[in-house]
Coordinates of C-alpha atoms in Angstrom, one line a residue:
M1 CA 0.0 0.0 0.0
K2 CA 1.2 3.5 -0.8
P3 CA -0.1 7.0 -0.3
H4 CA -2.4 8.2 -3.1
T5 CA -3.1 11.8 -3.8
I6 CA -6.7 12.2 -5.0
S7 CA -7.9 15.5 -6.4
I8 CA -11.7 15.9 -6.3
L9 CA -13.5 18.7 -7.9
V10 CA -16.9 19.3 -6.3
E11 CA -19.8 21.7 -6.2
N12 CA -19.3 24.2 -3.3
R13 CA -22.5 23.2 -1.4
P14 CA -23.2 22.3 2.3
G15 CA -22.5 18.7 3.2
V16 CA -20.3 17.8 0.2
L17 CA -17.1 17.4 2.2
S18 CA -19.0 15.3 4.7
R19 CA -20.3 13.0 2.0
V20 CA -16.8 12.6 0.5
A21 CA -15.1 12.0 3.8
G22 CA -17.9 9.6 4.8
L23 CA -17.3 7.5 1.7
F24 CA -13.7 7.0 2.8
T25 CA -14.9 6.2 6.3
R26 CA -17.4 3.6 5.1
R27 CA -14.6 1.9 3.2
G28 CA -12.4 1.8 6.3
F29 CA -9.7 4.2 5.1
N30 CA -8.0 6.8 7.2
I31 CA -7.5 10.0 5.4
E32 CA -3.9 11.0 6.0
S33 CA -4.3 14.5 4.8
L34 CA -7.3 16.5 3.6
A35 CA -7.4 20.0 2.2
V36 CA -10.3 21.8 0.7
G37 CA -10.9 25.3 -0.7
T38 CA -12.5 27.2 -3.6
C39 CA -10.9 26.9 -7.0
E40 CA -10.8 28.6 -10.4
E41 CA -14.4 27.6 -11.2
P42 CA -17.0 29.7 -9.6
G43 CA -19.3 27.7 -7.3
M44 CA -16.8 24.8 -7.1
S45 CA -14.2 23.6 -4.6
R46 CA -11.2 21.3 -4.9
I47 CA -10.6 18.6 -2.3
T48 CA -7.1 17.1 -2.1
A49 CA -7.1 13.9 -0.1
V50 CA -4.1 11.6 0.7
V51 CA -5.1 8.0 1.4
I52 CA -2.9 5.0 1.9
A53 CA -4.3 2.0 -0.1
D54 CA -3.7 -0.4 -2.9
D55 CA -4.2 0.8 -6.5
E56 CA -7.2 -1.4 -7.0
I57 CA -8.9 -0.1 -3.9
I58 CA -8.3 3.5 -5.0
E59 CA -9.9 2.7 -8.4
Q60 CA -13.0 1.4 -6.6
V61 CA -13.1 4.5 -4.4
K62 CA -12.8 6.8 -7.4
K63 CA -15.8 5.1 -9.0
Q64 CA -17.8 5.5 -5.9
L65 CA -16.8 9.1 -5.5
N66 CA -17.9 9.8 -9.1
K67 CA -21.3 8.5 -8.2
L68 CA -21.8 11.1 -5.4
I69 CA -24.1 14.0 -6.1
N70 CA -22.1 17.2 -6.3
V71 CA -18.8 15.5 -7.3
I72 CA -17.7 16.8 -10.7
K73 CA -14.4 15.0 -11.3
V74 CA -12.1 12.7 -9.5
S75 CA -8.4 12.1 -10.4
D76 CA -5.7 10.1 -8.7
I77 CA -2.7 12.2 -9.5
T78 CA -0.2 9.9 -7.7
Y79 CA 1.3 8.6 -10.9
I80 CA 1.0 11.9 -12.8
D81 CA 3.9 14.3 -12.7
H82 CA 2.6 16.9 -10.2
V83 CA 3.6 19.6 -7.7
A84 CA 2.5 19.4 -4.1
R85 CA 2.9 21.6 -1.1
E86 CA 1.8 21.9 2.5
I87 CA 1.9 24.8 5.0
A88 CA 2.7 24.4 8.7
L89 CA 2.6 26.9 11.5
I90 CA 4.8 25.9 14.4
K91 CA 5.0 27.6 17.7
V92 CA 8.3 26.8 19.4
S93 CA 9.7 27.6 22.8
A94 CA 12.5 30.1 22.2
E95 CA 14.0 31.9 25.1
P96 CA 15.9 35.1 24.2
G97 CA 19.5 34.2 23.7
T98 CA 21.0 31.0 22.4
S99 CA 17.9 28.9 21.8
R100 CA 16.1 31.7 20.0
A101 CA 19.1 32.3 17.8
E102 CA 19.3 28.5 17.0
V103 CA 15.6 28.4 16.2
M104 CA 16.0 31.4 13.9
Q105 CA 18.9 29.7 12.2
L106 CA 16.9 26.6 11.6
A107 CA 14.1 28.7 10.2
D108 CA 16.6 30.3 7.8
N109 CA 18.0 26.9 6.8
F110 CA 14.5 25.6 5.9
R111 CA 13.4 28.9 4.3
A112 CA 10.7 29.2 7.0
R113 CA 9.4 32.6 7.9
I114 CA 9.2 33.9 11.4
I115 CA 5.7 35.4 11.6
D116 CA 5.4 36.1 15.4
V117 CA 7.9 36.6 18.2
G118 CA 6.7 36.4 21.8
T119 CA 8.7 36.8 25.0
R120 CA 9.3 33.1 25.1
T121 CA 8.0 31.7 21.8
V122 CA 8.5 32.1 18.1
V123 CA 6.0 31.1 15.4
L124 CA 7.4 29.8 12.2
E125 CA 5.6 29.4 8.8
V126 CA 7.0 26.8 6.6
T127 CA 5.9 25.7 3.1
G128 CA 7.1 22.7 1.3
D129 CA 6.6 19.0 0.7
T130 CA 5.8 16.7 3.6
V131 CA 9.4 15.5 4.0
K132 CA 10.7 19.0 4.5
I133 CA 8.1 19.9 7.0
D134 CA 8.6 16.6 8.9
A135 CA 12.3 17.3 9.0
L136 CA 11.9 20.8 10.4
E137 CA 9.4 19.5 13.0
K138 CA 11.8 16.8 14.1
L139 CA 14.6 19.3 14.6
L140 CA 12.3 21.7 16.5
H141 CA 11.2 19.1 19.0
Q142 CA 14.4 19.6 21.0
Y143 CA 13.3 23.2 21.7
G144 CA 9.8 22.3 22.7
I145 CA 6.9 22.6 20.2
K146 CA 4.0 24.4 21.9
E147 CA 1.6 24.1 19.0
L148 CA 1.6 22.9 15.4
V149 CA -0.9 23.3 12.6
R150 CA -0.6 21.7 9.2
T151 CA -2.8 22.4 6.2
G152 CA -2.6 19.0 4.6
K153 CA -1.2 18.4 1.1
I154 CA -2.5 20.4 -1.9
A155 CA -1.4 19.3 -5.3
M156 CA -1.9 19.8 -9.0
P157 CA -0.5 18.2 -12.2
R158 CA 2.4 19.9 -13.9
G159 CA 2.2 21.4 -17.3
S160 CA -1.0 21.7 -19.3
K161 CA -2.7 18.7 -17.7
T162 CA -5.5 19.7 -15.4
V163 CA -8.2 18.3 -13.1
S164 CA -11.0 20.4 -14.3
P165 CA -14.5 19.9 -15.8
R166 CA -13.4 21.5 -19.1
K167 CA -11.2 18.5 -20.2

């Protein structure tokens, strides 16, 4: 089993996300990552879900998703050349002095931005693939992570290929 990145174009209506997530739940799959937001089409949203499963199971899930009302298009972009990113906000203990300087150096090394500085904490914003964010998170644990929020993976095919209703 491997992680599959599924892009789902849906009508932007109440309950659609619940129906999509419920389908995964009924099939017994844990959604590793879920991101949803409006997209280039008025009245539509794009859901990006990462699910760990076999290729055959994902094919069945895609067929069932396509049967849901309000689902416009479903694509497994795992095997398509694509770009993917995630955003994380990480609040870290950072006492003024050495530890704060070290946290700021780590932020610089990972091209993270410092978006808030408190008397004893620093909040970092980092964008990148899951591996990069996992690596920064692992290094920051030694300073004490107070709070962490991740958006979940968002992705789209490279080049002219799209996941849109106009294809």
